[in-house]
Amino acid sequence: MEVKRKTSEERADALEESMMKQLDKASAQVRRGTGVLFGGLTPGGLPLAQGALAAMPPKPTIVDFFKLRFTPHTVTHMLQSANDAQRKGEPEETVLACLLHDIAVNLIKVDHGWWAAQMVEPYVSEKVSWAIRYHQALRFFPDPSVGYGYPERYVQIFGEGYVPEPYIEAAYEQARKHKWYMQARMITVHDLYAFEPGVHPTLEPFVDVIGRHFKQPKEGLGFDGSPVAHMWRSLIYPDNPL
């Protein structure tokens, strides 16, 4: 039986196909839950370029994290959300919640609402941290009374007919009965309008809001001995091997 030998072009094509399969397999092993500052994919599955980070000041403030640590696309998104809330006359605590609601995505994306709420809990009012925590669950459930529908972006990320995990639905049901439900719901309302092409608000209009409603520790975020200080230090020193 004669064995047909592959031509050099056929061998090259076979090698390319094999390498593509290996690359696809390797990509599938990258967890999207890893924070974007650490090289994780965006929630939509896109990689972000990683570069050298500027040194943080000895006593960093939340403003320093916005300028020196939070990745540009997360900053733009949160600024747009807060800008929409401020423009539409929301109370300052709602504006602040919109400004901070996705900070945890830089650290970890899984359950980012819970993580973000925990990160800011020692420094903001209970209402603000509660709203940030529950906005994650509320995102999956429409509320026609305020014009909030299921985000088209979630169809792209999770697929058609996606059903949230039971703990997400349970959190939604708890939030619906809570006195601060609308505080969290407003984050989702302004979240919808936070992807405006060509709109690039700056942090400066929100500095006074931060000053009035964010209790900046005198030692600096990450060094005040709070139960969440290690989270802020992880953002300060993301390149530390241990």
PDB file of C-alpha atoms in Angstrom:
ATOM      1  CA  MET A   1       0.000   0.000   0.000  1.00  0.00           C
ATOM      2  CA  GLU A   2       1.478   3.310  -1.054  1.00  0.00           C
ATOM      3  CA  VAL A   3       1.510   6.022   1.615  1.00  0.00           C
ATOM      4  CA  LYS A   4       1.055   9.481   0.176  1.00  0.00           C
ATOM      5  CA  ARG A   5       3.562  11.917   1.614  1.00  0.00           C
ATOM      6  CA  LYS A   6       2.327  15.388   2.484  1.00  0.00           C
ATOM      7  CA  THR A   7       3.723  18.319   0.620  1.00  0.00           C
ATOM      8  CA  SER A   8       5.540  21.066   2.521  1.00  0.00           C
ATOM      9  CA  GLU A   9       2.457  23.293   2.185  1.00  0.00           C
ATOM     10  CA  GLU A  10       0.197  20.559   3.580  1.00  0.00           C
ATOM     11  CA  ARG A  11       2.574  20.022   6.510  1.00  0.00           C
ATOM     12  CA  ALA A  12       2.622  23.774   7.180  1.00  0.00           C
ATOM     13  CA  ASP A  13      -1.185  23.906   7.095  1.00  0.00           C
ATOM     14  CA  ALA A  14      -1.420  20.948   9.478  1.00  0.00           C
ATOM     15  CA  LEU A  15       1.052  22.586  11.868  1.00  0.00           C
ATOM     16  CA  GLU A  16      -0.859  25.864  11.776  1.00  0.00           C
ATOM     17  CA  GLU A  17      -4.142  24.061  12.498  1.00  0.00           C
ATOM     18  CA  SER A  18      -2.546  22.172  15.398  1.00  0.00           C
ATOM     19  CA  MET A  19      -1.120  25.383  16.878  1.00  0.00           C
ATOM     20  CA  MET A  20      -4.504  27.115  16.586  1.00  0.00           C
ATOM     21  CA  LYS A  21      -6.169  24.235  18.448  1.00  0.00           C
ATOM     22  CA  GLN A  22      -3.548  24.468  21.193  1.00  0.00           C
ATOM     23  CA  LEU A  23      -4.049  28.243  21.433  1.00  0.00           C
ATOM     24  CA  ASP A  24      -7.821  27.807  21.686  1.00  0.00           C
ATOM     25  CA  LYS A  25      -7.325  25.222  24.421  1.00  0.00           C
ATOM     26  CA  ALA A  26      -4.962  27.520  26.335  1.00  0.00           C
ATOM     27  CA  SER A  27      -7.330  30.473  25.990  1.00  0.00           C
ATOM     28  CA  ALA A  28     -10.174  28.411  27.396  1.00  0.00           C
ATOM     29  CA  GLN A  29      -8.101  27.913  30.556  1.00  0.00           C
ATOM     30  CA  VAL A  30      -7.860  31.653  31.246  1.00  0.00           C
ATOM     31  CA  ARG A  31     -10.377  32.466  33.954  1.00  0.00           C
ATOM     32  CA  ARG A  32     -12.347  35.625  33.317  1.00  0.00           C
ATOM     33  CA  GLY A  33     -12.759  36.040  37.059  1.00  0.00           C
ATOM     34  CA  THR A  34      -9.201  37.341  37.387  1.00  0.00           C
ATOM     35  CA  GLY A  35      -9.134  41.092  37.876  1.00  0.00           C
ATOM     36  CA  VAL A  36      -8.290  43.177  34.825  1.00  0.00           C
ATOM     37  CA  LEU A  37      -5.329  44.806  36.588  1.00  0.00           C
ATOM     38  CA  PHE A  38      -3.776  41.339  36.874  1.00  0.00           C
ATOM     39  CA  GLY A  39      -4.063  40.433  33.216  1.00  0.00           C
ATOM     40  CA  GLY A  40      -7.532  38.937  33.318  1.00  0.00           C
ATOM     41  CA  LEU A  41      -9.912  39.199  30.393  1.00  0.00           C
ATOM     42  CA  THR A  42     -12.643  41.818  30.331  1.00  0.00           C
ATOM     43  CA  PRO A  43     -16.154  40.555  31.178  1.00  0.00           C
ATOM     44  CA  GLY A  44     -16.710  40.347  27.425  1.00  0.00           C
ATOM     45  CA  GLY A  45     -13.672  38.079  27.010  1.00  0.00           C
ATOM     46  CA  LEU A  46     -11.167  40.548  25.557  1.00  0.00           C
ATOM     47  CA  PRO A  47      -7.542  40.749  26.721  1.00  0.00           C
ATOM     48  CA  LEU A  48      -6.081  44.034  27.961  1.00  0.00           C
ATOM     49  CA  ALA A  49      -2.545  45.233  27.380  1.00  0.00           C
ATOM     50  CA  GLN A  50      -0.440  45.225  30.542  1.00  0.00           C
ATOM     51  CA  GLY A  51       2.194  47.872  31.223  1.00  0.00           C
ATOM     52  CA  ALA A  52       4.411  49.181  33.987  1.00  0.00           C
ATOM     53  CA  LEU A  53       2.516  50.855  36.813  1.00  0.00           C
ATOM     54  CA  ALA A  54       3.354  54.183  38.424  1.00  0.00           C
ATOM     55  CA  ALA A  55       4.318  54.157  42.091  1.00  0.00           C
ATOM     56  CA  MET A  56       1.530  55.005  44.500  1.00  0.00           C
ATOM     57  CA  PRO A  57       1.978  57.758  47.109  1.00  0.00           C
ATOM     58  CA  PRO A  58       2.766  56.662  50.703  1.00  0.00           C
ATOM     59  CA  LYS A  59      -0.794  57.405  51.868  1.00  0.00           C
ATOM     60  CA  PRO A  60      -2.957  56.738  48.813  1.00  0.00           C
ATOM     61  CA  THR A  61      -6.475  58.119  48.512  1.00  0.00           C
ATOM     62  CA  ILE A  62      -9.373  56.786  46.466  1.00  0.00           C
ATOM     63  CA  VAL A  63      -8.570  59.497  43.906  1.00  0.00           C
ATOM     64  CA  ASP A  64      -5.046  58.063  43.577  1.00  0.00           C
ATOM     65  CA  PHE A  65      -6.507  54.652  42.803  1.00  0.00           C
ATOM     66  CA  PHE A  66      -8.664  56.161  40.066  1.00  0.00           C
ATOM     67  CA  LYS A  67      -5.659  57.890  38.540  1.00  0.00           C
ATOM     68  CA  LEU A  68      -2.917  55.302  39.084  1.00  0.00           C
ATOM     69  CA  ARG A  69      -4.453  51.842  39.467  1.00  0.00           C
ATOM     70  CA  PHE A  70      -7.948  51.380  38.098  1.00  0.00           C
ATOM     71  CA  THR A  71      -7.720  50.488  34.416  1.00  0.00           C
ATOM     72  CA  PRO A  72      -8.808  53.204  31.954  1.00  0.00           C
ATOM     73  CA  HIS A  73     -11.848  51.371  30.580  1.00  0.00           C
ATOM     74  CA  THR A  74     -13.255  50.741  34.092  1.00  0.00           C
ATOM     75  CA  VAL A  75     -12.608  54.366  35.072  1.00  0.00           C
ATOM     76  CA  THR A  76     -14.360  55.667  31.958  1.00  0.00           C
ATOM     77  CA  HIS A  77     -17.337  53.404  32.597  1.00  0.00           C
ATOM     78  CA  MET A  78     -17.729  54.450  36.249  1.00  0.00           C
ATOM     79  CA  LEU A  79     -17.258  58.141  35.446  1.00  0.00           C
ATOM     80  CA  GLN A  80     -19.919  57.925  32.741  1.00  0.00           C
ATOM     81  CA  SER A  81     -22.291  56.215  35.171  1.00  0.00           C
ATOM     82  CA  ALA A  82     -21.708  58.851  37.878  1.00  0.00           C
ATOM     83  CA  ASN A  83     -21.930  61.627  35.297  1.00  0.00           C
ATOM     84  CA  ASP A  84     -25.320  60.380  34.123  1.00  0.00           C
ATOM     85  CA  ALA A  85     -26.560  60.187  37.719  1.00  0.00           C
ATOM     86  CA  GLN A  86     -25.294  63.670  38.561  1.00  0.00           C
ATOM     87  CA  ARG A  87     -26.683  65.172  35.366  1.00  0.00           C
ATOM     88  CA  LYS A  88     -30.128  63.764  36.172  1.00  0.00           C
ATOM     89  CA  GLY A  89     -30.177  65.198  39.675  1.00  0.00           C
ATOM     90  CA  GLU A  90     -29.588  62.070  41.774  1.00  0.00           C
ATOM     91  CA  PRO A  91     -28.579  62.525  45.461  1.00  0.00           C
ATOM     92  CA  GLU A  92     -24.850  62.624  46.115  1.00  0.00           C
ATOM     93  CA  GLU A  93     -24.832  59.194  47.755  1.00  0.00           C
ATOM     94  CA  THR A  94     -26.291  57.706  44.566  1.00  0.00           C
ATOM     95  CA  VAL A  95     -23.688  59.538  42.490  1.00  0.00           C
ATOM     96  CA  LEU A  96     -20.940  58.146  44.728  1.00  0.00           C
ATOM     97  CA  ALA A  97     -22.364  54.616  44.501  1.00  0.00           C
ATOM     98  CA  CYS A  98     -22.351  54.897  40.697  1.00  0.00           C
ATOM     99  CA  LEU A  99     -18.777  56.171  40.815  1.00  0.00           C
ATOM    100  CA  LEU A 100     -17.589  53.191  42.897  1.00  0.00           C
ATOM    101  CA  HIS A 101     -19.877  50.361  41.804  1.00  0.00           C
ATOM    102  CA  ASP A 102     -17.374  48.502  39.596  1.00  0.00           C
ATOM    103  CA  ILE A 103     -14.048  49.158  41.346  1.00  0.00           C
ATOM    104  CA  ALA A 104     -13.689  45.478  42.265  1.00  0.00           C
ATOM    105  CA  VAL A 105     -13.515  44.482  38.590  1.00  0.00           C
ATOM    106  CA  ASN A 106      -9.882  45.607  38.764  1.00  0.00           C
ATOM    107  CA  LEU A 107      -9.271  43.010  41.488  1.00  0.00           C
ATOM    108  CA  ILE A 108     -11.755  40.252  40.639  1.00  0.00           C
ATOM    109  CA  LYS A 109     -14.833  40.036  38.429  1.00  0.00           C
ATOM    110  CA  VAL A 110     -16.722  37.152  40.047  1.00  0.00           C
ATOM    111  CA  ASP A 111     -19.350  38.596  42.426  1.00  0.00           C
ATOM    112  CA  HIS A 112     -17.908  42.056  41.793  1.00  0.00           C
ATOM    113  CA  GLY A 113     -20.839  43.766  43.539  1.00  0.00           C
ATOM    114  CA  TRP A 114     -20.141  41.963  46.799  1.00  0.00           C
ATOM    115  CA  TRP A 115     -16.395  42.531  46.539  1.00  0.00           C
ATOM    116  CA  ALA A 116     -16.781  46.247  45.751  1.00  0.00           C
ATOM    117  CA  ALA A 117     -19.217  46.746  48.636  1.00  0.00           C
ATOM    118  CA  GLN A 118     -16.797  45.056  51.027  1.00  0.00           C
ATOM    119  CA  MET A 119     -13.884  47.166  49.786  1.00  0.00           C
ATOM    120  CA  VAL A 120     -15.656  50.444  50.531  1.00  0.00           C
ATOM    121  CA  GLU A 121     -17.750  49.427  53.544  1.00  0.00           C
ATOM    122  CA  PRO A 122     -15.464  50.995  56.189  1.00  0.00           C
ATOM    123  CA  TYR A 123     -15.384  54.299  54.302  1.00  0.00           C
ATOM    124  CA  VAL A 124     -18.924  55.005  53.077  1.00  0.00           C
ATOM    125  CA  SER A 125     -22.443  54.995  54.503  1.00  0.00           C
ATOM    126  CA  GLU A 126     -24.240  51.694  54.925  1.00  0.00           C
ATOM    127  CA  LYS A 127     -26.696  52.779  52.235  1.00  0.00           C
ATOM    128  CA  VAL A 128     -23.944  53.259  49.644  1.00  0.00           C
ATOM    129  CA  SER A 129     -22.241  49.925  50.324  1.00  0.00           C
ATOM    130  CA  TRP A 130     -25.617  48.143  50.355  1.00  0.00           C
ATOM    131  CA  ALA A 131     -26.558  49.622  46.996  1.00  0.00           C
ATOM    132  CA  ILE A 132     -23.221  48.617  45.455  1.00  0.00           C
ATOM    133  CA  ARG A 133     -23.571  45.073  46.795  1.00  0.00           C
ATOM    134  CA  TYR A 134     -27.048  44.509  45.390  1.00  0.00           C
ATOM    135  CA  HIS A 135     -26.662  46.271  42.061  1.00  0.00           C
ATOM    136  CA  GLN A 136     -25.005  43.110  40.756  1.00  0.00           C
ATOM    137  CA  ALA A 137     -28.107  40.969  41.293  1.00  0.00           C
ATOM    138  CA  LEU A 138     -30.529  43.670  40.151  1.00  0.00           C
ATOM    139  CA  ARG A 139     -28.735  43.957  36.806  1.00  0.00           C
ATOM    140  CA  PHE A 140     -30.294  40.658  35.719  1.00  0.00           C
ATOM    141  CA  PHE A 141     -33.899  41.634  36.481  1.00  0.00           C
ATOM    142  CA  PRO A 142     -35.875  44.340  34.626  1.00  0.00           C
ATOM    143  CA  ASP A 143     -37.885  47.018  36.402  1.00  0.00           C
ATOM    144  CA  PRO A 144     -40.259  48.764  33.965  1.00  0.00           C
ATOM    145  CA  SER A 145     -41.254  51.290  36.639  1.00  0.00           C
ATOM    146  CA  VAL A 146     -37.899  53.063  36.143  1.00  0.00           C
ATOM    147  CA  GLY A 147     -37.373  52.100  32.521  1.00  0.00           C
ATOM    148  CA  TYR A 148     -34.786  49.425  33.227  1.00  0.00           C
ATOM    149  CA  GLY A 149     -34.658  46.470  30.834  1.00  0.00           C
ATOM    150  CA  TYR A 150     -32.392  43.464  30.562  1.00  0.00           C
ATOM    151  CA  PRO A 151     -29.069  44.660  29.090  1.00  0.00           C
ATOM    152  CA  GLU A 152     -28.320  43.598  25.531  1.00  0.00           C
ATOM    153  CA  ARG A 153     -24.692  43.374  26.618  1.00  0.00           C
ATOM    154  CA  TYR A 154     -25.629  40.532  28.972  1.00  0.00           C
ATOM    155  CA  VAL A 155     -27.099  38.590  26.054  1.00  0.00           C
ATOM    156  CA  GLN A 156     -23.704  38.913  24.352  1.00  0.00           C
ATOM    157  CA  ILE A 157     -21.792  37.826  27.458  1.00  0.00           C
ATOM    158  CA  PHE A 158     -24.061  35.125  28.911  1.00  0.00           C
ATOM    159  CA  GLY A 159     -26.042  34.033  25.842  1.00  0.00           C
ATOM    160  CA  GLU A 160     -29.741  33.841  25.015  1.00  0.00           C
ATOM    161  CA  GLY A 161     -32.001  32.433  27.712  1.00  0.00           C
ATOM    162  CA  TYR A 162     -29.412  32.730  30.486  1.00  0.00           C
ATOM    163  CA  VAL A 163     -30.810  32.088  33.966  1.00  0.00           C
ATOM    164  CA  PRO A 164     -28.810  33.588  36.868  1.00  0.00           C
ATOM    165  CA  GLU A 165     -27.611  31.327  39.661  1.00  0.00           C
ATOM    166  CA  PRO A 166     -30.091  30.776  42.526  1.00  0.00           C
ATOM    167  CA  TYR A 167     -28.048  32.948  44.925  1.00  0.00           C
ATOM    168  CA  ILE A 168     -28.352  35.870  42.487  1.00  0.00           C
ATOM    169  CA  GLU A 169     -32.117  35.457  42.293  1.00  0.00           C
ATOM    170  CA  ALA A 170     -32.310  35.165  46.098  1.00  0.00           C
ATOM    171  CA  ALA A 171     -30.330  38.407  46.452  1.00  0.00           C
ATOM    172  CA  TYR A 172     -32.710  40.097  44.020  1.00  0.00           C
ATOM    173  CA  GLU A 173     -35.740  38.962  46.010  1.00  0.00           C
ATOM    174  CA  GLN A 174     -34.149  40.235  49.234  1.00  0.00           C
ATOM    175  CA  ALA A 175     -33.335  43.581  47.621  1.00  0.00           C
ATOM    176  CA  ARG A 176     -36.875  44.029  46.285  1.00  0.00           C
ATOM    177  CA  LYS A 177     -38.207  44.009  49.855  1.00  0.00           C
ATOM    178  CA  HIS A 178     -35.553  46.313  51.277  1.00  0.00           C
ATOM    179  CA  LYS A 179     -36.032  49.986  52.098  1.00  0.00           C
ATOM    180  CA  TRP A 180     -32.969  50.857  49.990  1.00  0.00           C
ATOM    181  CA  TYR A 181     -34.055  48.899  46.912  1.00  0.00           C
ATOM    182  CA  MET A 182     -34.305  51.996  44.738  1.00  0.00           C
ATOM    183  CA  GLN A 183     -30.811  53.120  45.780  1.00  0.00           C
ATOM    184  CA  ALA A 184     -29.342  49.955  44.235  1.00  0.00           C
ATOM    185  CA  ARG A 185     -31.749  50.049  41.310  1.00  0.00           C
ATOM    186  CA  MET A 186     -30.584  53.541  40.374  1.00  0.00           C
ATOM    187  CA  ILE A 187     -27.048  52.206  39.931  1.00  0.00           C
ATOM    188  CA  THR A 188     -28.369  49.805  37.304  1.00  0.00           C
ATOM    189  CA  VAL A 189     -30.385  52.567  35.629  1.00  0.00           C
ATOM    190  CA  HIS A 190     -27.331  54.789  35.219  1.00  0.00           C
ATOM    191  CA  ASP A 191     -25.167  51.764  34.407  1.00  0.00           C
ATOM    192  CA  LEU A 192     -27.211  51.285  31.232  1.00  0.00           C
ATOM    193  CA  TYR A 193     -26.273  54.750  29.986  1.00  0.00           C
ATOM    194  CA  ALA A 194     -22.629  54.450  30.950  1.00  0.00           C
ATOM    195  CA  PHE A 195     -21.413  53.195  27.585  1.00  0.00           C
ATOM    196  CA  GLU A 196     -21.711  56.417  25.634  1.00  0.00           C
ATOM    197  CA  PRO A 197     -19.252  56.698  22.727  1.00  0.00           C
ATOM    198  CA  GLY A 198     -17.351  59.964  22.761  1.00  0.00           C
ATOM    199  CA  VAL A 199     -18.354  60.840  26.343  1.00  0.00           C
ATOM    200  CA  HIS A 200     -15.254  61.116  28.524  1.00  0.00           C
ATOM    201  CA  PRO A 201     -16.036  62.842  31.843  1.00  0.00           C
ATOM    202  CA  THR A 202     -13.187  63.555  34.239  1.00  0.00           C
ATOM    203  CA  LEU A 203     -12.900  62.775  37.934  1.00  0.00           C
ATOM    204  CA  GLU A 204     -12.646  66.438  39.002  1.00  0.00           C
ATOM    205  CA  PRO A 205     -16.433  67.136  39.215  1.00  0.00           C
ATOM    206  CA  PHE A 206     -16.731  64.270  41.713  1.00  0.00           C
ATOM    207  CA  VAL A 207     -13.820  65.119  44.013  1.00  0.00           C
ATOM    208  CA  ASP A 208     -16.008  67.193  46.339  1.00  0.00           C
ATOM    209  CA  VAL A 209     -18.637  64.419  46.436  1.00  0.00           C
ATOM    210  CA  ILE A 210     -15.898  61.980  47.427  1.00  0.00           C
ATOM    211  CA  GLY A 211     -14.674  64.396  50.089  1.00  0.00           C
ATOM    212  CA  ARG A 212     -18.126  64.679  51.638  1.00  0.00           C
ATOM    213  CA  HIS A 213     -19.085  61.004  51.552  1.00  0.00           C
ATOM    214  CA  PHE A 214     -15.895  58.883  51.519  1.00  0.00           C
ATOM    215  CA  LYS A 215     -14.026  58.645  54.851  1.00  0.00           C
ATOM    216  CA  GLN A 216     -10.445  58.654  53.684  1.00  0.00           C
ATOM    217  CA  PRO A 217      -8.204  56.983  56.336  1.00  0.00           C
ATOM    218  CA  LYS A 218      -5.317  59.186  57.452  1.00  0.00           C
ATOM    219  CA  GLU A 219      -2.879  56.268  57.025  1.00  0.00           C
ATOM    220  CA  GLY A 220      -3.939  55.782  53.407  1.00  0.00           C
ATOM    221  CA  LEU A 221      -6.091  53.095  51.809  1.00  0.00           C
ATOM    222  CA  GLY A 222      -4.342  49.791  52.341  1.00  0.00           C
ATOM    223  CA  PHE A 223      -2.453  50.839  55.462  1.00  0.00           C
ATOM    224  CA  ASP A 224      -5.178  51.636  57.983  1.00  0.00           C
ATOM    225  CA  GLY A 225      -5.489  48.140  59.453  1.00  0.00           C
ATOM    226  CA  SER A 226      -9.115  47.795  58.369  1.00  0.00           C
ATOM    227  CA  PRO A 227     -10.529  44.336  57.499  1.00  0.00           C
ATOM    228  CA  VAL A 228     -10.305  45.273  53.813  1.00  0.00           C
ATOM    229  CA  ALA A 229      -6.864  46.906  53.774  1.00  0.00           C
ATOM    230  CA  HIS A 230      -5.334  43.861  52.053  1.00  0.00           C
ATOM    231  CA  MET A 231      -7.665  44.317  49.072  1.00  0.00           C
ATOM    232  CA  TRP A 232      -6.380  47.821  48.479  1.00  0.00           C
ATOM    233  CA  ARG A 233      -2.776  46.659  48.999  1.00  0.00           C
ATOM    234  CA  SER A 234      -3.319  43.984  46.345  1.00  0.00           C
ATOM    235  CA  LEU A 235      -4.058  46.803  43.912  1.00  0.00           C
ATOM    236  CA  ILE A 236      -1.107  48.842  45.132  1.00  0.00           C
ATOM    237  CA  TYR A 237       1.328  45.925  44.703  1.00  0.00           C
ATOM    238  CA  PRO A 238      -0.161  43.698  41.940  1.00  0.00           C
ATOM    239  CA  ASP A 239       3.329  42.606  40.800  1.00  0.00           C
ATOM    240  CA  ASN A 240       4.391  41.174  44.164  1.00  0.00           C
ATOM    241  CA  PRO A 241       4.974  37.421  43.656  1.00  0.00           C
ATOM    242  CA  LEU A 242       3.740  36.519  47.162  1.00  0.00           C
TER     243      LEU A 242
END
